[in-house]
Amino acid sequence: MSIEKIISKLSEYVCMLDVLRAHYPDTGTSGIANILRAAIEKLRTHPDAQPDEPLTLEELRMMSGLPVWVESPGVDREISGRWVIVDGANPEKNVLFTRGDFTCHYYGTAWLAYRRPPEEV
């Protein structure tokens, strides 16, 4: 189930609890509704809820030690796509360095990195 669907379902439950509380004020549902509202807000900041646009080299410079998905645009994902750990980036030379794997030269043209594998179009 996608993050959007989970948020939608939780929002429905909050509405049901609000209606229940309006008709029966002493049911103790306000605490549950508040927990669900907090969960919705947390889910909205989850990486999977964010658009998965290619990361810039400036963003990648700040992600040292973190995993990213890299792939070559126009090349079959089975061949070029893989998870790597960011080891650094050089925006002036369009290079992404990855830990213990390989270097992505010509970043932005030959390689792109994402927070997660892009969804198939």
mmCIF file of C-alpha atoms in Angstrom:
data_model
loop_
_atom_site.group_PDB
_atom_site.id
_atom_site.type_symbol
_atom_site.label_atom_id
_atom_site.label_comp_id
_atom_site.label_asym_id
_atom_site.label_seq_id
_atom_site.Cartn_x
_atom_site.Cartn_y
_atom_site.Cartn_z
ATOM 1 C CA MET A 1 0.000 0.000 0.000
ATOM 2 C CA SER A 2 1.370 3.419 -0.904
ATOM 3 C CA ILE A 3 2.016 6.192 1.615
ATOM 4 C CA GLU A 4 -0.739 8.243 -0.054
ATOM 5 C CA LYS A 5 -3.287 5.447 0.446
ATOM 6 C CA ILE A 6 -2.248 4.992 4.070
ATOM 7 C CA ILE A 7 -2.648 8.738 4.688
ATOM 8 C CA SER A 8 -6.044 8.662 2.990
ATOM 9 C CA LYS A 9 -7.253 5.749 5.142
ATOM 10 C CA LEU A 10 -5.968 7.323 8.362
ATOM 11 C CA SER A 11 -7.731 10.570 7.419
ATOM 12 C CA GLU A 12 -10.990 8.658 6.975
ATOM 13 C CA TYR A 13 -10.574 7.142 10.443
ATOM 14 C CA VAL A 14 -9.932 10.580 11.951
ATOM 15 C CA CYS A 15 -13.176 11.833 10.371
ATOM 16 C CA MET A 16 -15.086 8.834 11.763
ATOM 17 C CA LEU A 17 -13.661 9.456 15.230
ATOM 18 C CA ASP A 18 -14.566 13.156 15.002
ATOM 19 C CA VAL A 19 -18.171 12.259 14.090
ATOM 20 C CA LEU A 20 -18.321 9.728 16.913
ATOM 21 C CA ARG A 21 -16.965 12.291 19.381
ATOM 22 C CA ALA A 22 -19.504 14.903 18.183
ATOM 23 C CA HIS A 23 -22.384 12.527 18.955
ATOM 24 C CA TYR A 24 -20.860 10.874 22.021
ATOM 25 C CA PRO A 25 -18.423 13.351 23.636
ATOM 26 C CA ASP A 26 -17.345 11.058 26.465
ATOM 27 C CA THR A 27 -16.091 8.165 24.308
ATOM 28 C CA GLY A 28 -12.403 9.084 24.693
ATOM 29 C CA THR A 29 -11.801 9.144 20.961
ATOM 30 C CA SER A 30 -10.046 12.527 20.866
ATOM 31 C CA GLY A 31 -6.757 11.016 22.032
ATOM 32 C CA ILE A 32 -6.849 8.384 19.300
ATOM 33 C CA ALA A 33 -7.730 10.996 16.679
ATOM 34 C CA ASN A 34 -4.799 13.154 17.788
ATOM 35 C CA ILE A 35 -2.418 10.190 17.524
ATOM 36 C CA LEU A 36 -3.688 9.473 14.015
ATOM 37 C CA ARG A 37 -3.250 13.146 13.037
ATOM 38 C CA ALA A 38 0.349 13.049 14.304
ATOM 39 C CA ALA A 39 0.960 9.839 12.334
ATOM 40 C CA ILE A 40 -0.399 11.485 9.174
ATOM 41 C CA GLU A 41 1.971 14.436 9.608
ATOM 42 C CA LYS A 42 4.942 12.087 10.102
ATOM 43 C CA LEU A 43 3.987 10.064 7.032
ATOM 44 C CA ARG A 44 3.833 13.227 4.908
ATOM 45 C CA THR A 45 7.551 13.778 5.613
ATOM 46 C CA HIS A 46 8.528 10.172 4.854
ATOM 47 C CA PRO A 47 10.918 9.914 1.862
ATOM 48 C CA ASP A 48 8.482 7.655 0.005
ATOM 49 C CA ALA A 49 5.844 10.405 0.188
ATOM 50 C CA GLN A 50 8.181 12.884 -1.510
ATOM 51 C CA PRO A 51 8.539 13.165 -5.289
ATOM 52 C CA ASP A 52 11.467 11.063 -6.446
ATOM 53 C CA GLU A 53 13.247 13.566 -8.640
ATOM 54 C CA PRO A 54 16.929 13.089 -9.529
ATOM 55 C CA LEU A 55 19.180 14.419 -6.781
ATOM 56 C CA THR A 56 21.531 17.283 -7.554
ATOM 57 C CA LEU A 57 25.246 16.948 -6.915
ATOM 58 C CA GLU A 58 24.870 19.630 -4.228
ATOM 59 C CA GLU A 59 22.269 17.450 -2.476
ATOM 60 C CA LEU A 60 24.489 14.401 -2.892
ATOM 61 C CA ARG A 61 27.446 16.206 -1.303
ATOM 62 C CA MET A 62 25.350 16.465 1.875
ATOM 63 C CA MET A 63 24.430 12.752 1.774
ATOM 64 C CA SER A 64 27.838 11.178 2.408
ATOM 65 C CA GLY A 65 27.418 7.716 3.912
ATOM 66 C CA LEU A 66 23.777 7.410 2.820
ATOM 67 C CA PRO A 67 22.351 4.997 0.236
ATOM 68 C CA VAL A 68 21.010 6.251 -3.093
ATOM 69 C CA TRP A 69 19.755 4.513 -6.209
ATOM 70 C CA VAL A 70 21.818 5.229 -9.341
ATOM 71 C CA GLU A 71 21.025 4.382 -12.933
ATOM 72 C CA SER A 72 21.865 5.479 -16.446
ATOM 73 C CA PRO A 73 19.000 7.268 -18.212
ATOM 74 C CA GLY A 74 17.768 5.281 -21.197
ATOM 75 C CA VAL A 75 19.581 2.079 -20.122
ATOM 76 C CA ASP A 76 17.635 -0.911 -18.835
ATOM 77 C CA ARG A 77 17.378 -0.673 -15.044
ATOM 78 C CA GLU A 78 18.331 -4.351 -14.761
ATOM 79 C CA ILE A 79 21.710 -3.459 -16.286
ATOM 80 C CA SER A 80 22.545 -0.020 -14.891
ATOM 81 C CA GLY A 81 20.440 0.389 -11.745
ATOM 82 C CA ARG A 82 21.857 -0.318 -8.288
ATOM 83 C CA TRP A 83 22.049 0.908 -4.723
ATOM 84 C CA VAL A 84 25.289 2.652 -3.748
ATOM 85 C CA ILE A 85 26.615 4.519 -0.721
ATOM 86 C CA VAL A 86 27.508 8.153 -1.408
ATOM 87 C CA ASP A 87 31.167 8.887 -0.725
ATOM 88 C CA GLY A 88 31.207 12.447 -2.067
ATOM 89 C CA ALA A 89 30.463 14.589 -5.090
ATOM 90 C CA ASN A 90 32.264 17.119 -7.224
ATOM 91 C CA PRO A 91 29.714 19.449 -8.832
ATOM 92 C CA GLU A 92 32.391 21.307 -10.810
ATOM 93 C CA LYS A 93 33.395 18.089 -12.620
ATOM 94 C CA ASN A 94 29.924 16.429 -12.599
ATOM 95 C CA VAL A 95 31.156 13.417 -10.619
ATOM 96 C CA LEU A 96 29.469 11.343 -7.929
ATOM 97 C CA PHE A 97 31.824 9.201 -5.845
ATOM 98 C CA THR A 98 30.451 6.001 -4.360
ATOM 99 C CA ARG A 99 31.917 3.950 -1.561
ATOM 100 C CA GLY A 100 33.630 0.734 -2.615
ATOM 101 C CA ASP A 101 31.864 0.529 -5.936
ATOM 102 C CA PHE A 102 32.474 2.894 -8.818
ATOM 103 C CA THR A 103 32.526 6.546 -9.786
ATOM 104 C CA CYS A 104 29.631 8.107 -11.697
ATOM 105 C CA HIS A 105 31.345 10.369 -14.220
ATOM 106 C CA TYR A 106 29.200 12.725 -16.347
ATOM 107 C CA TYR A 107 26.584 12.921 -13.611
ATOM 108 C CA GLY A 108 23.321 14.349 -14.918
ATOM 109 C CA THR A 109 23.967 12.940 -18.390
ATOM 110 C CA ALA A 110 25.318 9.391 -18.031
ATOM 111 C CA TRP A 111 24.155 8.849 -14.435
ATOM 112 C CA LEU A 112 21.351 10.017 -12.162
ATOM 113 C CA ALA A 113 20.814 9.304 -8.458
ATOM 114 C CA TYR A 114 17.516 9.056 -6.587
ATOM 115 C CA ARG A 115 16.393 8.563 -2.997
ATOM 116 C CA ARG A 116 14.687 5.354 -4.158
ATOM 117 C CA PRO A 117 14.289 3.597 -7.505
ATOM 118 C CA PRO A 118 12.018 5.691 -9.727
ATOM 119 C CA GLU A 119 8.627 4.207 -10.446
ATOM 120 C CA GLU A 120 8.194 2.689 -13.870
ATOM 121 C CA VAL A 121 6.419 5.009 -16.295
#
